[in-house]
XYZ file of C-alpha atoms in Angstrom:
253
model
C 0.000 0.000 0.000
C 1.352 3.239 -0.779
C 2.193 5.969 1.565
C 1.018 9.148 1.184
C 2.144 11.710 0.446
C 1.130 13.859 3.586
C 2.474 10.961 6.250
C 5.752 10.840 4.029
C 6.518 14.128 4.554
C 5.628 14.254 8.591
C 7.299 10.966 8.844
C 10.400 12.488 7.577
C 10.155 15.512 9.600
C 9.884 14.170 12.873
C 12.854 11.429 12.213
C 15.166 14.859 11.116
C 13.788 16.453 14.405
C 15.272 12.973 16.257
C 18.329 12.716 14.337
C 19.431 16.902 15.305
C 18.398 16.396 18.989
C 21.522 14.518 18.898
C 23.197 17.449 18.212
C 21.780 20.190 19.171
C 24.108 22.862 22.310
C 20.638 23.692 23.888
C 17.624 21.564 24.473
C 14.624 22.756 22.706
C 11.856 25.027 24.558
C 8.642 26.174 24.539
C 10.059 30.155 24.869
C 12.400 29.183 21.586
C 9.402 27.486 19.727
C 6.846 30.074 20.391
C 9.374 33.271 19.885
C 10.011 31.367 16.466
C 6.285 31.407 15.636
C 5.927 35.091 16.583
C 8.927 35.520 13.778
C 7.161 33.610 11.204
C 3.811 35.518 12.066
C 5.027 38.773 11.667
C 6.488 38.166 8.592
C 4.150 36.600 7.046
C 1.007 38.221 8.265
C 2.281 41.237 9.339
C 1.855 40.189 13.069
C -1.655 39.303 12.847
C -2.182 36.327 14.639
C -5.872 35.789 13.374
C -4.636 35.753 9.611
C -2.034 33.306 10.670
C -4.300 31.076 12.321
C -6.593 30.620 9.124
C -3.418 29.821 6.652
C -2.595 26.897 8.942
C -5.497 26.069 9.628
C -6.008 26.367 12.916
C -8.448 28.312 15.054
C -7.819 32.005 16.261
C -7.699 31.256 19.781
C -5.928 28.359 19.613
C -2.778 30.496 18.484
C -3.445 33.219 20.645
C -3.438 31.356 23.599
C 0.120 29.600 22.550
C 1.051 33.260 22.870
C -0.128 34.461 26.023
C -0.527 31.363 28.440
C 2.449 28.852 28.904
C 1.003 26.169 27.076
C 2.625 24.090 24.456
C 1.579 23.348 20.696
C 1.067 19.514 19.912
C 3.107 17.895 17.479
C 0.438 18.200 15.240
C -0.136 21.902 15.302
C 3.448 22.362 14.903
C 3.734 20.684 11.792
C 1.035 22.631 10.781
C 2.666 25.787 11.137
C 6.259 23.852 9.607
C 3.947 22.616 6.708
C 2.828 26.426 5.800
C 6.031 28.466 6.607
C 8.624 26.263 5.096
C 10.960 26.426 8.078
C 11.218 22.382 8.944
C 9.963 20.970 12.195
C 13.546 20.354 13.524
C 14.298 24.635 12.980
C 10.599 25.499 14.339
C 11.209 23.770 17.658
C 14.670 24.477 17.919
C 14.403 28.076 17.321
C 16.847 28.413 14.771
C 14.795 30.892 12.133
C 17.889 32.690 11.354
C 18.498 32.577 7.624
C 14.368 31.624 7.000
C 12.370 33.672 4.449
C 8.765 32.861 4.147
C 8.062 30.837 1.011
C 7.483 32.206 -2.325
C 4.294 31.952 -4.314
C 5.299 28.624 -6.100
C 6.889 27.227 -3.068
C 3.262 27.986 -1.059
C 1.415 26.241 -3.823
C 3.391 23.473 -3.145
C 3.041 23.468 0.696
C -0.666 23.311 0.182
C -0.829 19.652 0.095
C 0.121 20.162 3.632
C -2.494 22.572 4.701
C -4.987 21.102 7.499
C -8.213 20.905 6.798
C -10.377 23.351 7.912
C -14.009 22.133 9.246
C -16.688 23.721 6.906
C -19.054 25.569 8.377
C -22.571 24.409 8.192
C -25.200 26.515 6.216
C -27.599 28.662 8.343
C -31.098 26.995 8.855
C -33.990 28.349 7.247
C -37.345 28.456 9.428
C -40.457 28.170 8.078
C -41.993 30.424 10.947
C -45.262 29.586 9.537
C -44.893 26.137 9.711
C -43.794 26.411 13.576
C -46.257 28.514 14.587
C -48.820 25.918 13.207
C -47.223 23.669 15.201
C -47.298 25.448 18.705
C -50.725 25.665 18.333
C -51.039 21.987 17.728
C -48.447 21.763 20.727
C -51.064 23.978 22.423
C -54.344 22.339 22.253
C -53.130 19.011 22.306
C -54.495 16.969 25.017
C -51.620 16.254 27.094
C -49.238 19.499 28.469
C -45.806 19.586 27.367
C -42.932 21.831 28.157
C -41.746 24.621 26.724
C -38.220 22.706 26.621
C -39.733 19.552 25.087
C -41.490 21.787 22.378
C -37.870 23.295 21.939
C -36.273 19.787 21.577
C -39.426 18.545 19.163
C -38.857 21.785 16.733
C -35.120 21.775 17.209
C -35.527 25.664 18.077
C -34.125 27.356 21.134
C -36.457 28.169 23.431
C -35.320 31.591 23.661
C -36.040 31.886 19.711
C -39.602 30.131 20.515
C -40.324 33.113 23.387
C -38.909 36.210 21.047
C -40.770 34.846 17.564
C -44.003 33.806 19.506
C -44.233 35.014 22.849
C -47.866 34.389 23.530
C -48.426 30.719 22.413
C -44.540 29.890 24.001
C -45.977 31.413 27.085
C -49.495 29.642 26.969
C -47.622 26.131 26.591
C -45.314 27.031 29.458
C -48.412 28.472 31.778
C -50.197 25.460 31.017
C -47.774 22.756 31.745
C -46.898 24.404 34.968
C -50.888 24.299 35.326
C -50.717 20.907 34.834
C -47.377 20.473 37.547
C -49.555 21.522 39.570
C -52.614 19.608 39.706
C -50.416 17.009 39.231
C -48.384 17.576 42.588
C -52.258 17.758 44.025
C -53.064 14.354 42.872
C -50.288 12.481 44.131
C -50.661 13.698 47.529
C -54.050 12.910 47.555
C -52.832 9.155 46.573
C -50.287 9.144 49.099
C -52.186 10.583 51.958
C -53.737 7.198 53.400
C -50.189 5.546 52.608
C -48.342 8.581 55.557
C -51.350 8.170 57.763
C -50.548 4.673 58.073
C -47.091 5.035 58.043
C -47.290 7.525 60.784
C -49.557 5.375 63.056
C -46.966 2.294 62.879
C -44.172 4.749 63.903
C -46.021 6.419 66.826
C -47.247 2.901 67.772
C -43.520 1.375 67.901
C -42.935 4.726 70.219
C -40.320 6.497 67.392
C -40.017 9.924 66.189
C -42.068 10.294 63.631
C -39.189 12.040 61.224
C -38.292 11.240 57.425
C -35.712 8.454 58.062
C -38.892 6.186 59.816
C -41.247 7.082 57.662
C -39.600 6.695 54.777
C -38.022 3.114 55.749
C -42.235 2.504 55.589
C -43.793 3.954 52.774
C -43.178 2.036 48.961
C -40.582 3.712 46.884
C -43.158 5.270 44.399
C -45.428 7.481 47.353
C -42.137 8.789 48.743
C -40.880 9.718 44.750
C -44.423 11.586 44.245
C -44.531 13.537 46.692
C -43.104 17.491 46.350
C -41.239 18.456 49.588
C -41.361 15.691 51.686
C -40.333 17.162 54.807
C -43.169 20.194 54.846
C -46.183 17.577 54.017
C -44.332 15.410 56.778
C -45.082 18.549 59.561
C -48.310 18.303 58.310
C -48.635 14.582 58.998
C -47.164 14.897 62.542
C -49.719 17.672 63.828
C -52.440 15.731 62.327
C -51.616 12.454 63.868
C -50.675 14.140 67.184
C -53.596 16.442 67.746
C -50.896 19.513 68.022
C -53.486 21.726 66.812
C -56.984 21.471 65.347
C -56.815 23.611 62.651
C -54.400 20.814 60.831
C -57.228 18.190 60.571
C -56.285 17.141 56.880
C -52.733 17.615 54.787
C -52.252 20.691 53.224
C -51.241 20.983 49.717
């Protein structure tokens, strides 16, 4: 299988870097490397980092931040800037730019092959506003509640686009699923009141506290999952069973 000719060429690069490590007075470092880069960048982009970023390929802040925090390039991004300034790996990391002109128009041409590819950009999305506000509606008159968020995830629209291209229906869906939280919240309480009665009576009975960790240790996973702060509806449970204080004859919701 042939090799290309991309790998050829980094192959050979990084076995010349090995081979002048041998020789080399000072040991390469990331000052030397990035003052190198800060050569090449000035003259070839006139010291515009941004510019320079986009002929190797790279993104703006990822060069930028070579030059103002401590870090490193990889191997990879360094052949990437070798590739386009036609210094050689081995001189880039070594700091030895003395002597280096950036390449001419036919030699660039030629270093192209080299050139990372850059990740297209995918095209804006058209909405058919029409088309979602026929489907709020439907989202709105349907009869079970939804979200706003699930709405969001259905249309694959931000919310924040749904609430600043449609603000009333966006805000009917959301009023009426919190609507429906609600009555919901209701319900299960009303489910689970005869299960805490009970529970309450058996801890009283065995002479205990009558405090989450006992009453939860007797009520089924699902009534303790239901119900909306536990600990408030449990004060609730406590007065009634105790006779603390008329007025908390039933659970309040």
């Amino acid at each position: 299988m042939a090799i290309e000719a991309v790998e050829l060429w980094r192959a050979r690069q990084v076995y010349e870097l090995v081979r002048v490590q041998q020789s080399v007075e000072q040991a390469p470092s990331r000052d030397m490397l990035v003052a190198t880069i800060e050569h090449i960048i000035g003259e070839m982009d006139g010291g515009q980092a941004t510019r320079f970023a986009g002929r190797v390929g790279l993104s703006k802040g990822t060069v930028h931040y070579w030059l103002k925090s401590d870090k490193t390039p990889t191997l990879d991004a360094s052949l990437a800037v070798a590739s386009q300034s036609g210094i050689g790996l081995s001189r880039l990391l070594t700091g030895q730019s003395q002597g280096w002109t950036p390449p001419t128009q036919g030699q660039q041409l030629a270093l192209t092959l080299f050139k990372p590819e850059c990740r297209s950009k995918s095209p804006a999305r058209t909405i058919d506003w029409e088309e979602v506000d026929r489907q709020l509606q439907k989202f709105l008159h349907q009869p079970n509640p939804v979200s706003v968020r699930e709405v969001s995830r259905q249309l694959g629209i931000e919310v924040r686009q749904l609430y600043l291209r449609d603000n009333q229906t966006t805000r009917q869906i959301g009023q009426r699923w919190l609507a429906y939280l609600r009555r919901r919240k209701v319900a299960n309480l009303q489910e689970a009141i005869p299960h805490l009665e009970s529970a309450g009576k058996e801890v009283l009975m065995a002479g205990k506290s009558l405090n989450l960790r006992e009453m939860k240790a007797r009520l089924p996973h699902e009534v303790t999952q239901s119900i909306q702060g536990f600990y408030g509806v449990l004060k609730d449970v406590r007065l009634r069973l105790v006779g603390e204080s008329p007025e908390h004859h039933k659970i309040s919701v």
